mmCIF file with all atom_site columns, C-alpha atoms and ligand atoms in Angstrom:
data_model
loop_
_atom_site.group_PDB
_atom_site.id
_atom_site.type_symbol
_atom_site.label_atom_id
_atom_site.label_alt_id
_atom_site.label_comp_id
_atom_site.label_asym_id
_atom_site.label_entity_id
_atom_site.label_seq_id
_atom_site.pdbx_PDB_ins_code
_atom_site.Cartn_x
_atom_site.Cartn_y
_atom_site.Cartn_z
_atom_site.occupancy
_atom_site.B_iso_or_equiv
_atom_site.pdbx_formal_charge
_atom_site.auth_seq_id
_atom_site.auth_comp_id
_atom_site.auth_asym_id
_atom_site.auth_atom_id
_atom_site.pdbx_PDB_model_num
ATOM   1   C  CA  . UNK A 1 1   ? 45.359 34.703 105.575 1.00 60.00 ? 1   UNK A CA  1
ATOM   2   C  CA  . UNK A 1 2   ? 47.054 36.653 108.309 1.00 64.00 ? 2   UNK A CA  1
ATOM   3   C  CA  . UNK A 1 3   ? 44.791 37.715 111.119 1.00 70.00 ? 3   UNK A CA  1
ATOM   4   C  CA  . UNK A 1 4   ? 43.919 41.376 111.389 1.00 77.00 ? 4   UNK A CA  1
ATOM   5   C  CA  . UNK A 1 5   ? 46.099 43.532 113.554 1.00 82.00 ? 5   UNK A CA  1
ATOM   6   C  CA  . UNK A 1 6   ? 44.039 45.345 116.149 1.00 91.00 ? 6   UNK A CA  1
ATOM   7   C  CA  . UNK A 1 7   ? 45.001 48.688 117.546 1.00 96.00 ? 7   UNK A CA  1
ATOM   8   C  CA  . UNK A 1 8   ? 44.207 49.288 121.195 1.00 97.00 ? 8   UNK A CA  1
ATOM   9   C  CA  . UNK A 1 9   ? 43.598 52.405 123.235 1.00 97.00 ? 9   UNK A CA  1
ATOM   10  C  CA  . UNK A 1 10  ? 47.362 52.753 123.561 1.00 98.00 ? 10  UNK A CA  1
ATOM   11  C  CA  . UNK A 1 11  ? 47.369 53.915 119.955 1.00 98.00 ? 11  UNK A CA  1
ATOM   12  C  CA  . UNK A 1 12  ? 44.537 56.367 120.669 1.00 98.00 ? 12  UNK A CA  1
ATOM   13  C  CA  . UNK A 1 13  ? 46.460 57.792 123.608 1.00 98.00 ? 13  UNK A CA  1
ATOM   14  C  CA  . UNK A 1 14  ? 49.609 58.097 121.535 1.00 98.00 ? 14  UNK A CA  1
ATOM   15  C  CA  . UNK A 1 15  ? 47.724 59.998 118.853 1.00 98.00 ? 15  UNK A CA  1
ATOM   16  C  CA  . UNK A 1 16  ? 46.355 62.430 121.412 1.00 98.00 ? 16  UNK A CA  1
ATOM   17  C  CA  . UNK A 1 17  ? 49.792 62.747 123.026 1.00 98.00 ? 17  UNK A CA  1
ATOM   18  C  CA  . UNK A 1 18  ? 51.366 63.475 119.625 1.00 97.00 ? 18  UNK A CA  1
ATOM   19  C  CA  . UNK A 1 19  ? 48.819 66.158 118.769 1.00 97.00 ? 19  UNK A CA  1
ATOM   20  C  CA  . UNK A 1 20  ? 49.480 67.833 122.125 1.00 96.00 ? 20  UNK A CA  1
ATOM   21  C  CA  . UNK A 1 21  ? 53.249 67.576 121.945 1.00 95.00 ? 21  UNK A CA  1
ATOM   22  C  CA  . UNK A 1 22  ? 53.393 68.931 118.391 1.00 96.00 ? 22  UNK A CA  1
ATOM   23  C  CA  . UNK A 1 23  ? 50.453 71.305 118.819 1.00 93.00 ? 23  UNK A CA  1
ATOM   24  C  CA  . UNK A 1 24  ? 50.990 74.557 116.942 1.00 89.00 ? 24  UNK A CA  1
ATOM   25  C  CA  . UNK A 1 25  ? 53.986 73.127 115.077 1.00 93.00 ? 25  UNK A CA  1
ATOM   26  C  CA  . UNK A 1 26  ? 53.892 73.191 111.273 1.00 93.00 ? 26  UNK A CA  1
ATOM   27  C  CA  . UNK A 1 27  ? 55.873 71.394 108.598 1.00 92.00 ? 27  UNK A CA  1
ATOM   28  C  CA  . UNK A 1 28  ? 58.970 73.376 107.676 1.00 86.00 ? 28  UNK A CA  1
ATOM   29  C  CA  . UNK A 1 29  ? 58.099 76.515 105.649 1.00 82.00 ? 29  UNK A CA  1
ATOM   30  C  CA  . UNK A 1 30  ? 54.485 75.471 105.175 1.00 86.00 ? 30  UNK A CA  1
ATOM   31  C  CA  . UNK A 1 31  ? 51.155 75.924 106.920 1.00 90.00 ? 31  UNK A CA  1
ATOM   32  C  CA  . UNK A 1 32  ? 50.622 72.145 107.146 1.00 93.00 ? 32  UNK A CA  1
ATOM   33  C  CA  . UNK A 1 33  ? 50.049 71.033 110.745 1.00 96.00 ? 33  UNK A CA  1
ATOM   34  C  CA  . UNK A 1 34  ? 52.924 68.851 111.875 1.00 97.00 ? 34  UNK A CA  1
ATOM   35  C  CA  . UNK A 1 35  ? 50.594 66.050 112.860 1.00 97.00 ? 35  UNK A CA  1
ATOM   36  C  CA  . UNK A 1 36  ? 49.946 65.390 109.143 1.00 97.00 ? 36  UNK A CA  1
ATOM   37  C  CA  . UNK A 1 37  ? 53.501 64.033 108.929 1.00 98.00 ? 37  UNK A CA  1
ATOM   38  C  CA  . UNK A 1 38  ? 53.066 61.880 112.024 1.00 98.00 ? 38  UNK A CA  1
ATOM   39  C  CA  . UNK A 1 39  ? 49.828 60.401 110.700 1.00 98.00 ? 39  UNK A CA  1
ATOM   40  C  CA  . UNK A 1 40  ? 51.462 59.649 107.364 1.00 98.00 ? 40  UNK A CA  1
ATOM   41  C  CA  . UNK A 1 41  ? 54.377 57.875 109.030 1.00 98.00 ? 41  UNK A CA  1
ATOM   42  C  CA  . UNK A 1 42  ? 52.108 55.830 111.304 1.00 98.00 ? 42  UNK A CA  1
ATOM   43  C  CA  . UNK A 1 43  ? 49.873 54.974 108.338 1.00 98.00 ? 43  UNK A CA  1
ATOM   44  C  CA  . UNK A 1 44  ? 52.824 53.762 106.279 1.00 98.00 ? 44  UNK A CA  1
ATOM   45  C  CA  . UNK A 1 45  ? 54.127 51.668 109.176 1.00 98.00 ? 45  UNK A CA  1
ATOM   46  C  CA  . UNK A 1 46  ? 50.742 49.973 109.469 1.00 98.00 ? 46  UNK A CA  1
ATOM   47  C  CA  . UNK A 1 47  ? 50.386 49.537 105.706 1.00 97.00 ? 47  UNK A CA  1
ATOM   48  C  CA  . UNK A 1 48  ? 53.731 47.753 105.624 1.00 97.00 ? 48  UNK A CA  1
ATOM   49  C  CA  . UNK A 1 49  ? 52.866 45.340 108.405 1.00 96.00 ? 49  UNK A CA  1
ATOM   50  C  CA  . UNK A 1 50  ? 54.167 47.139 111.461 1.00 97.00 ? 50  UNK A CA  1
ATOM   51  C  CA  . UNK A 1 51  ? 52.941 46.376 114.977 1.00 97.00 ? 51  UNK A CA  1
ATOM   52  C  CA  . UNK A 1 52  ? 51.064 48.709 117.296 1.00 98.00 ? 52  UNK A CA  1
ATOM   53  C  CA  . UNK A 1 53  ? 54.310 49.606 119.086 1.00 98.00 ? 53  UNK A CA  1
ATOM   54  C  CA  . UNK A 1 54  ? 55.848 50.508 115.740 1.00 98.00 ? 54  UNK A CA  1
ATOM   55  C  CA  . UNK A 1 55  ? 52.835 52.605 114.733 1.00 98.00 ? 55  UNK A CA  1
ATOM   56  C  CA  . UNK A 1 56  ? 52.975 54.419 118.087 1.00 98.00 ? 56  UNK A CA  1
ATOM   57  C  CA  . UNK A 1 57  ? 56.682 55.026 117.555 1.00 98.00 ? 57  UNK A CA  1
ATOM   58  C  CA  . UNK A 1 58  ? 55.696 56.418 114.144 1.00 98.00 ? 58  UNK A CA  1
ATOM   59  C  CA  . UNK A 1 59  ? 53.402 58.931 115.837 1.00 98.00 ? 59  UNK A CA  1
ATOM   60  C  CA  . UNK A 1 60  ? 56.084 59.883 118.353 1.00 98.00 ? 60  UNK A CA  1
ATOM   61  C  CA  . UNK A 1 61  ? 59.249 59.583 116.262 1.00 97.00 ? 61  UNK A CA  1
ATOM   62  C  CA  . UNK A 1 62  ? 59.904 63.349 116.187 1.00 96.00 ? 62  UNK A CA  1
ATOM   63  C  CA  . UNK A 1 63  ? 58.717 64.118 119.706 1.00 95.00 ? 63  UNK A CA  1
ATOM   64  C  CA  . UNK A 1 64  ? 62.143 63.744 121.326 1.00 94.00 ? 64  UNK A CA  1
ATOM   65  C  CA  . UNK A 1 65  ? 64.210 65.524 118.711 1.00 86.00 ? 65  UNK A CA  1
ATOM   66  C  CA  . UNK A 1 66  ? 61.738 68.373 118.172 1.00 80.00 ? 66  UNK A CA  1
ATOM   67  C  CA  . UNK A 1 67  ? 59.912 68.615 121.454 1.00 79.00 ? 67  UNK A CA  1
ATOM   68  C  CA  . UNK A 1 68  ? 61.759 67.961 124.639 1.00 84.00 ? 68  UNK A CA  1
ATOM   69  C  CA  . UNK A 1 69  ? 64.849 65.795 124.359 1.00 89.00 ? 69  UNK A CA  1
ATOM   70  C  CA  . UNK A 1 70  ? 65.742 63.369 127.134 1.00 92.00 ? 70  UNK A CA  1
ATOM   71  C  CA  . UNK A 1 71  ? 62.866 64.292 129.518 1.00 94.00 ? 71  UNK A CA  1
ATOM   72  C  CA  . UNK A 1 72  ? 60.447 63.693 126.650 1.00 95.00 ? 72  UNK A CA  1
ATOM   73  C  CA  . UNK A 1 73  ? 61.977 60.290 125.980 1.00 97.00 ? 73  UNK A CA  1
ATOM   74  C  CA  . UNK A 1 74  ? 61.551 59.334 129.628 1.00 97.00 ? 74  UNK A CA  1
ATOM   75  C  CA  . UNK A 1 75  ? 57.939 60.458 129.525 1.00 97.00 ? 75  UNK A CA  1
ATOM   76  C  CA  . UNK A 1 76  ? 57.326 58.358 126.408 1.00 98.00 ? 76  UNK A CA  1
ATOM   77  C  CA  . UNK A 1 77  ? 58.907 55.344 128.122 1.00 98.00 ? 77  UNK A CA  1
ATOM   78  C  CA  . UNK A 1 78  ? 56.640 55.784 131.140 1.00 98.00 ? 78  UNK A CA  1
ATOM   79  C  CA  . UNK A 1 79  ? 53.510 56.153 129.054 1.00 98.00 ? 79  UNK A CA  1
ATOM   80  C  CA  . UNK A 1 80  ? 54.082 53.762 126.163 1.00 98.00 ? 80  UNK A CA  1
ATOM   81  C  CA  . UNK A 1 81  ? 56.769 51.373 127.299 1.00 98.00 ? 81  UNK A CA  1
ATOM   82  C  CA  . UNK A 1 82  ? 60.431 50.706 126.665 1.00 98.00 ? 82  UNK A CA  1
ATOM   83  C  CA  . UNK A 1 83  ? 59.990 49.187 123.200 1.00 98.00 ? 83  UNK A CA  1
ATOM   84  C  CA  . UNK A 1 84  ? 58.293 52.330 121.852 1.00 98.00 ? 84  UNK A CA  1
ATOM   85  C  CA  . UNK A 1 85  ? 60.885 54.499 123.594 1.00 98.00 ? 85  UNK A CA  1
ATOM   86  C  CA  . UNK A 1 86  ? 63.750 52.483 122.110 1.00 97.00 ? 86  UNK A CA  1
ATOM   87  C  CA  . UNK A 1 87  ? 62.428 52.931 118.572 1.00 97.00 ? 87  UNK A CA  1
ATOM   88  C  CA  . UNK A 1 88  ? 61.805 56.653 119.104 1.00 96.00 ? 88  UNK A CA  1
ATOM   89  C  CA  . UNK A 1 89  ? 65.309 57.079 120.502 1.00 94.00 ? 89  UNK A CA  1
ATOM   90  C  CA  . UNK A 1 90  ? 66.806 55.245 117.544 1.00 91.00 ? 90  UNK A CA  1
ATOM   91  C  CA  . UNK A 1 91  ? 64.862 57.519 115.175 1.00 89.00 ? 91  UNK A CA  1
ATOM   92  C  CA  . UNK A 1 92  ? 66.279 60.682 116.751 1.00 83.00 ? 92  UNK A CA  1
ATOM   93  C  CA  . UNK A 1 93  ? 69.552 61.525 115.069 1.00 67.00 ? 93  UNK A CA  1
ATOM   94  C  CA  . UNK A 1 94  ? 70.747 63.682 117.891 1.00 59.00 ? 94  UNK A CA  1
ATOM   95  C  CA  . UNK A 1 95  ? 68.937 64.005 121.167 1.00 50.00 ? 95  UNK A CA  1
ATOM   96  C  CA  . UNK A 1 96  ? 71.631 66.367 122.362 1.00 47.00 ? 96  UNK A CA  1
ATOM   97  C  CA  . UNK A 1 97  ? 70.354 68.920 119.834 1.00 45.00 ? 97  UNK A CA  1
ATOM   98  C  CA  . UNK A 1 98  ? 67.150 69.540 121.635 1.00 43.00 ? 98  UNK A CA  1
ATOM   99  C  CA  . UNK A 1 99  ? 68.368 69.276 125.198 1.00 43.00 ? 99  UNK A CA  1
ATOM   100 C  CA  . UNK A 1 100 ? 70.971 71.876 124.343 1.00 45.00 ? 100 UNK A CA  1
ATOM   101 C  CA  . UNK A 1 101 ? 73.589 69.980 126.268 1.00 42.00 ? 101 UNK A CA  1
ATOM   102 C  CA  . UNK A 1 102 ? 76.127 69.275 123.601 1.00 50.00 ? 102 UNK A CA  1
ATOM   103 C  CA  . UNK A 1 103 ? 77.227 71.299 120.655 1.00 53.00 ? 103 UNK A CA  1
ATOM   104 C  CA  . UNK A 1 104 ? 75.404 70.415 117.467 1.00 59.00 ? 104 UNK A CA  1
ATOM   105 C  CA  . UNK A 1 105 ? 77.498 68.371 115.094 1.00 67.00 ? 105 UNK A CA  1
ATOM   106 C  CA  . UNK A 1 106 ? 78.012 69.755 111.627 1.00 85.00 ? 106 UNK A CA  1
ATOM   107 C  CA  . UNK A 1 107 ? 75.130 68.897 109.329 1.00 86.00 ? 107 UNK A CA  1
ATOM   108 C  CA  . UNK A 1 108 ? 76.938 66.576 106.941 1.00 88.00 ? 108 UNK A CA  1
ATOM   109 C  CA  . UNK A 1 109 ? 78.836 64.880 109.731 1.00 89.00 ? 109 UNK A CA  1
ATOM   110 C  CA  . UNK A 1 110 ? 75.596 64.327 111.590 1.00 86.00 ? 110 UNK A CA  1
ATOM   111 C  CA  . UNK A 1 111 ? 73.824 62.903 108.536 1.00 89.00 ? 111 UNK A CA  1
ATOM   112 C  CA  . UNK A 1 112 ? 76.715 60.574 107.736 1.00 91.00 ? 112 UNK A CA  1
ATOM   113 C  CA  . UNK A 1 113 ? 76.732 59.370 111.303 1.00 88.00 ? 113 UNK A CA  1
ATOM   114 C  CA  . UNK A 1 114 ? 72.999 58.755 111.101 1.00 89.00 ? 114 UNK A CA  1
ATOM   115 C  CA  . UNK A 1 115 ? 73.244 56.834 107.814 1.00 93.00 ? 115 UNK A CA  1
ATOM   116 C  CA  . UNK A 1 116 ? 76.071 54.740 109.212 1.00 93.00 ? 116 UNK A CA  1
ATOM   117 C  CA  . UNK A 1 117 ? 74.087 54.032 112.361 1.00 92.00 ? 117 UNK A CA  1
ATOM   118 C  CA  . UNK A 1 118 ? 71.267 52.509 110.326 1.00 94.00 ? 118 UNK A CA  1
ATOM   119 C  CA  . UNK A 1 119 ? 73.256 49.321 109.867 1.00 95.00 ? 119 UNK A CA  1
ATOM   120 C  CA  . UNK A 1 120 ? 73.121 48.712 113.624 1.00 93.00 ? 120 UNK A CA  1
ATOM   121 C  CA  . UNK A 1 121 ? 69.366 49.134 113.868 1.00 95.00 ? 121 UNK A CA  1
ATOM   122 C  CA  . UNK A 1 122 ? 66.787 46.384 114.005 1.00 96.00 ? 122 UNK A CA  1
ATOM   123 C  CA  . UNK A 1 123 ? 64.255 45.900 111.225 1.00 96.00 ? 123 UNK A CA  1
ATOM   124 C  CA  . UNK A 1 124 ? 61.359 47.361 113.209 1.00 97.00 ? 124 UNK A CA  1
ATOM   125 C  CA  . UNK A 1 125 ? 63.228 50.579 113.855 1.00 97.00 ? 125 UNK A CA  1
ATOM   126 C  CA  . UNK A 1 126 ? 64.321 50.664 110.215 1.00 97.00 ? 126 UNK A CA  1
ATOM   127 C  CA  . UNK A 1 127 ? 60.727 50.451 108.996 1.00 98.00 ? 127 UNK A CA  1
ATOM   128 C  CA  . UNK A 1 128 ? 59.641 53.416 111.140 1.00 98.00 ? 128 UNK A CA  1
ATOM   129 C  CA  . UNK A 1 129 ? 62.666 55.374 110.051 1.00 97.00 ? 129 UNK A CA  1
ATOM   130 C  CA  . UNK A 1 130 ? 62.123 54.505 106.389 1.00 98.00 ? 130 UNK A CA  1
ATOM   131 C  CA  . UNK A 1 131 ? 58.445 55.525 106.573 1.00 98.00 ? 131 UNK A CA  1
ATOM   132 C  CA  . UNK A 1 132 ? 59.645 58.885 107.916 1.00 97.00 ? 132 UNK A CA  1
ATOM   133 C  CA  . UNK A 1 133 ? 62.132 59.409 105.091 1.00 97.00 ? 133 UNK A CA  1
ATOM   134 C  CA  . UNK A 1 134 ? 59.648 58.326 102.441 1.00 98.00 ? 134 UNK A CA  1
ATOM   135 C  CA  . UNK A 1 135 ? 57.114 60.872 103.637 1.00 98.00 ? 135 UNK A CA  1
ATOM   136 C  CA  . UNK A 1 136 ? 59.698 63.639 103.842 1.00 96.00 ? 136 UNK A CA  1
ATOM   137 C  CA  . UNK A 1 137 ? 60.992 62.905 100.348 1.00 96.00 ? 137 UNK A CA  1
ATOM   138 C  CA  . UNK A 1 138 ? 57.479 62.604 98.979  1.00 96.00 ? 138 UNK A CA  1
ATOM   139 C  CA  . UNK A 1 139 ? 56.571 65.970 100.510 1.00 94.00 ? 139 UNK A CA  1
ATOM   140 C  CA  . UNK A 1 140 ? 59.475 67.631 98.728  1.00 91.00 ? 140 UNK A CA  1
ATOM   141 C  CA  . UNK A 1 141 ? 58.496 65.968 95.453  1.00 92.00 ? 141 UNK A CA  1
ATOM   142 C  CA  . UNK A 1 142 ? 54.886 66.992 95.890  1.00 91.00 ? 142 UNK A CA  1
ATOM   143 C  CA  . UNK A 1 143 ? 55.873 70.626 96.370  1.00 87.00 ? 143 UNK A CA  1
ATOM   144 C  CA  . UNK A 1 144 ? 58.251 70.539 93.416  1.00 86.00 ? 144 UNK A CA  1
ATOM   145 C  CA  . UNK A 1 145 ? 55.465 69.234 91.219  1.00 85.00 ? 145 UNK A CA  1
ATOM   146 C  CA  . UNK A 1 146 ? 52.906 71.598 92.656  1.00 82.00 ? 146 UNK A CA  1
ATOM   147 C  CA  . UNK A 1 147 ? 55.040 74.703 92.489  1.00 77.00 ? 147 UNK A CA  1
ATOM   148 C  CA  . UNK A 1 148 ? 57.257 73.895 89.519  1.00 67.00 ? 148 UNK A CA  1
ATOM   149 C  CA  . UNK A 1 149 ? 61.015 74.060 89.595  1.00 58.00 ? 149 UNK A CA  1
ATOM   150 C  CA  . UNK A 1 150 ? 60.936 76.672 92.271  1.00 59.00 ? 150 UNK A CA  1
ATOM   151 C  CA  . UNK A 1 151 ? 64.311 76.853 93.877  1.00 58.00 ? 151 UNK A CA  1
ATOM   152 C  CA  . UNK A 1 152 ? 62.432 78.288 96.822  1.00 72.00 ? 152 UNK A CA  1
ATOM   153 C  CA  . UNK A 1 153 ? 61.430 74.802 97.840  1.00 73.00 ? 153 UNK A CA  1
ATOM   154 C  CA  . UNK A 1 154 ? 64.981 74.050 98.759  1.00 72.00 ? 154 UNK A CA  1
ATOM   155 C  CA  . UNK A 1 155 ? 65.327 77.247 100.771 1.00 74.00 ? 155 UNK A CA  1
ATOM   156 C  CA  . UNK A 1 156 ? 63.426 75.630 103.611 1.00 74.00 ? 156 UNK A CA  1
ATOM   157 C  CA  . UNK A 1 157 ? 66.456 73.478 104.314 1.00 74.00 ? 157 UNK A CA  1
ATOM   158 C  CA  . UNK A 1 158 ? 69.457 74.851 106.087 1.00 72.00 ? 158 UNK A CA  1
ATOM   159 C  CA  . UNK A 1 159 ? 71.665 73.285 103.424 1.00 74.00 ? 159 UNK A CA  1
ATOM   160 C  CA  . UNK A 1 160 ? 71.929 73.675 99.654  1.00 75.00 ? 160 UNK A CA  1
ATOM   161 C  CA  . UNK A 1 161 ? 69.781 71.617 97.296  1.00 80.00 ? 161 UNK A CA  1
ATOM   162 C  CA  . UNK A 1 162 ? 72.623 69.334 96.321  1.00 85.00 ? 162 UNK A CA  1
ATOM   163 C  CA  . UNK A 1 163 ? 73.215 68.415 99.967  1.00 88.00 ? 163 UNK A CA  1
ATOM   164 C  CA  . UNK A 1 164 ? 69.585 67.565 100.535 1.00 89.00 ? 164 UNK A CA  1
ATOM   165 C  CA  . UNK A 1 165 ? 69.517 65.434 97.386  1.00 92.00 ? 165 UNK A CA  1
ATOM   166 C  CA  . UNK A 1 166 ? 72.761 63.768 98.417  1.00 94.00 ? 166 UNK A CA  1
ATOM   167 C  CA  . UNK A 1 167 ? 71.282 62.904 101.786 1.00 95.00 ? 167 UNK A CA  1
ATOM   168 C  CA  . UNK A 1 168 ? 68.181 61.263 100.333 1.00 96.00 ? 168 UNK A CA  1
ATOM   169 C  CA  . UNK A 1 169 ? 70.225 59.420 97.753  1.00 96.00 ? 169 UNK A CA  1
ATOM   170 C  CA  . UNK A 1 170 ? 72.456 57.981 100.467 1.00 97.00 ? 170 UNK A CA  1
ATOM   171 C  CA  . UNK A 1 171 ? 69.421 57.051 102.527 1.00 97.00 ? 171 UNK A CA  1
ATOM   172 C  CA  . UNK A 1 172 ? 67.856 55.228 99.582  1.00 98.00 ? 172 UNK A CA  1
ATOM   173 C  CA  . UNK A 1 173 ? 71.066 53.271 99.002  1.00 97.00 ? 173 UNK A CA  1
ATOM   174 C  CA  . UNK A 1 174 ? 71.312 52.325 102.671 1.00 97.00 ? 174 UNK A CA  1
ATOM   175 C  CA  . UNK A 1 175 ? 67.678 51.286 103.033 1.00 98.00 ? 175 UNK A CA  1
ATOM   176 C  CA  . UNK A 1 176 ? 67.702 49.203 99.861  1.00 97.00 ? 176 UNK A CA  1
ATOM   177 C  CA  . UNK A 1 177 ? 70.567 47.295 101.414 1.00 97.00 ? 177 UNK A CA  1
ATOM   178 C  CA  . UNK A 1 178 ? 69.230 47.030 104.963 1.00 98.00 ? 178 UNK A CA  1
ATOM   179 C  CA  . UNK A 1 179 ? 65.474 46.697 104.484 1.00 97.00 ? 179 UNK A CA  1
ATOM   180 C  CA  . UNK A 1 180 ? 64.994 45.314 101.012 1.00 96.00 ? 180 UNK A CA  1
ATOM   181 C  CA  . UNK A 1 181 ? 61.476 45.587 99.692  1.00 96.00 ? 181 UNK A CA  1
ATOM   182 C  CA  . UNK A 1 182 ? 58.779 47.722 98.202  1.00 97.00 ? 182 UNK A CA  1
ATOM   183 C  CA  . UNK A 1 183 ? 59.090 50.679 100.556 1.00 98.00 ? 183 UNK A CA  1
ATOM   184 C  CA  . UNK A 1 184 ? 62.852 50.958 100.192 1.00 98.00 ? 184 UNK A CA  1
ATOM   185 C  CA  . UNK A 1 185 ? 62.427 50.785 96.419  1.00 98.00 ? 185 UNK A CA  1
ATOM   186 C  CA  . UNK A 1 186 ? 59.844 53.529 96.640  1.00 98.00 ? 186 UNK A CA  1
ATOM   187 C  CA  . UNK A 1 187 ? 62.326 55.818 98.381  1.00 98.00 ? 187 UNK A CA  1
ATOM   188 C  CA  . UNK A 1 188 ? 64.751 55.148 95.530  1.00 97.00 ? 188 UNK A CA  1
ATOM   189 C  CA  . UNK A 1 189 ? 62.078 56.009 92.973  1.00 97.00 ? 189 UNK A CA  1
ATOM   190 C  CA  . UNK A 1 190 ? 61.214 59.246 94.754  1.00 97.00 ? 190 UNK A CA  1
ATOM   191 C  CA  . UNK A 1 191 ? 64.886 60.240 94.781  1.00 96.00 ? 191 UNK A CA  1
ATOM   192 C  CA  . UNK A 1 192 ? 65.098 59.605 91.025  1.00 95.00 ? 192 UNK A CA  1
ATOM   193 C  CA  . UNK A 1 193 ? 61.981 61.729 90.528  1.00 94.00 ? 193 UNK A CA  1
ATOM   194 C  CA  . UNK A 1 194 ? 63.482 64.499 92.685  1.00 91.00 ? 194 UNK A CA  1
ATOM   195 C  CA  . UNK A 1 195 ? 66.507 64.555 90.389  1.00 87.00 ? 195 UNK A CA  1
ATOM   196 C  CA  . UNK A 1 196 ? 64.333 64.560 87.276  1.00 85.00 ? 196 UNK A CA  1
ATOM   197 C  CA  . UNK A 1 197 ? 62.317 67.436 88.618  1.00 79.00 ? 197 UNK A CA  1
ATOM   198 C  CA  . UNK A 1 198 ? 65.327 69.416 89.528  1.00 73.00 ? 198 UNK A CA  1
ATOM   199 C  CA  . UNK A 1 199 ? 68.729 68.751 88.224  1.00 52.00 ? 199 UNK A CA  1
ATOM   200 C  CA  . UNK A 1 200 ? 70.567 67.040 85.419  1.00 45.00 ? 200 UNK A CA  1
ATOM   201 C  CA  . UNK A 1 201 ? 70.890 63.351 86.253  1.00 43.00 ? 201 UNK A CA  1
ATOM   202 C  CA  . UNK A 1 202 ? 74.092 62.465 87.951  1.00 46.00 ? 202 UNK A CA  1
ATOM   203 C  CA  . UNK A 1 203 ? 76.507 60.130 86.270  1.00 45.00 ? 203 UNK A CA  1
ATOM   204 C  CA  . UNK A 1 204 ? 76.656 56.796 87.965  1.00 44.00 ? 204 UNK A CA  1
HETATM 205 MN MN1 . LIG B 2 .   ? 59.839 62.879 110.865 1.00 83.44 ? 301 LIG B MN1 1
#
């Protein structure tokens, strides 16, 4: 039997850091504190065998993109080390967005670039990233089931429903190729359920 993985006070500090950094932030168009998402991602990383560094990266994976850009990344590197910082950086699809330095790429272009970039990422980074996507997709599915086929659910995204579905479908395809296993399959199943709850099934 594999020995138990022990979390240290680094994890505790990361949790506190995450709650401070994302304090007051809520999940898009909801009243759910943002930290709920970070806890879910860290939990999934640990449930699927991730290390402490990976779980910490799970807690901090949105800190750079949402809360501070490059200076935030440097702060994370100083506090939690270069491995955590590298995973967080790889999970941020455009750091330039938050630092305001460069012009934001078009949405679809940015997503395609991100999906393409997955093939250059190591398995540890992929697991954190996949845990993030699974929780995001599951949150959409939960709201669809809770609220019925309310088109309003899709209004929270800056892009039309079909674009959001396209994005998750592409992610599921990529992850099932790059990180084969139960969690990647689960993302695929959630995407199927999103289609079933929303739109006629696409021809394949
Ligand atoms: Mn996230």
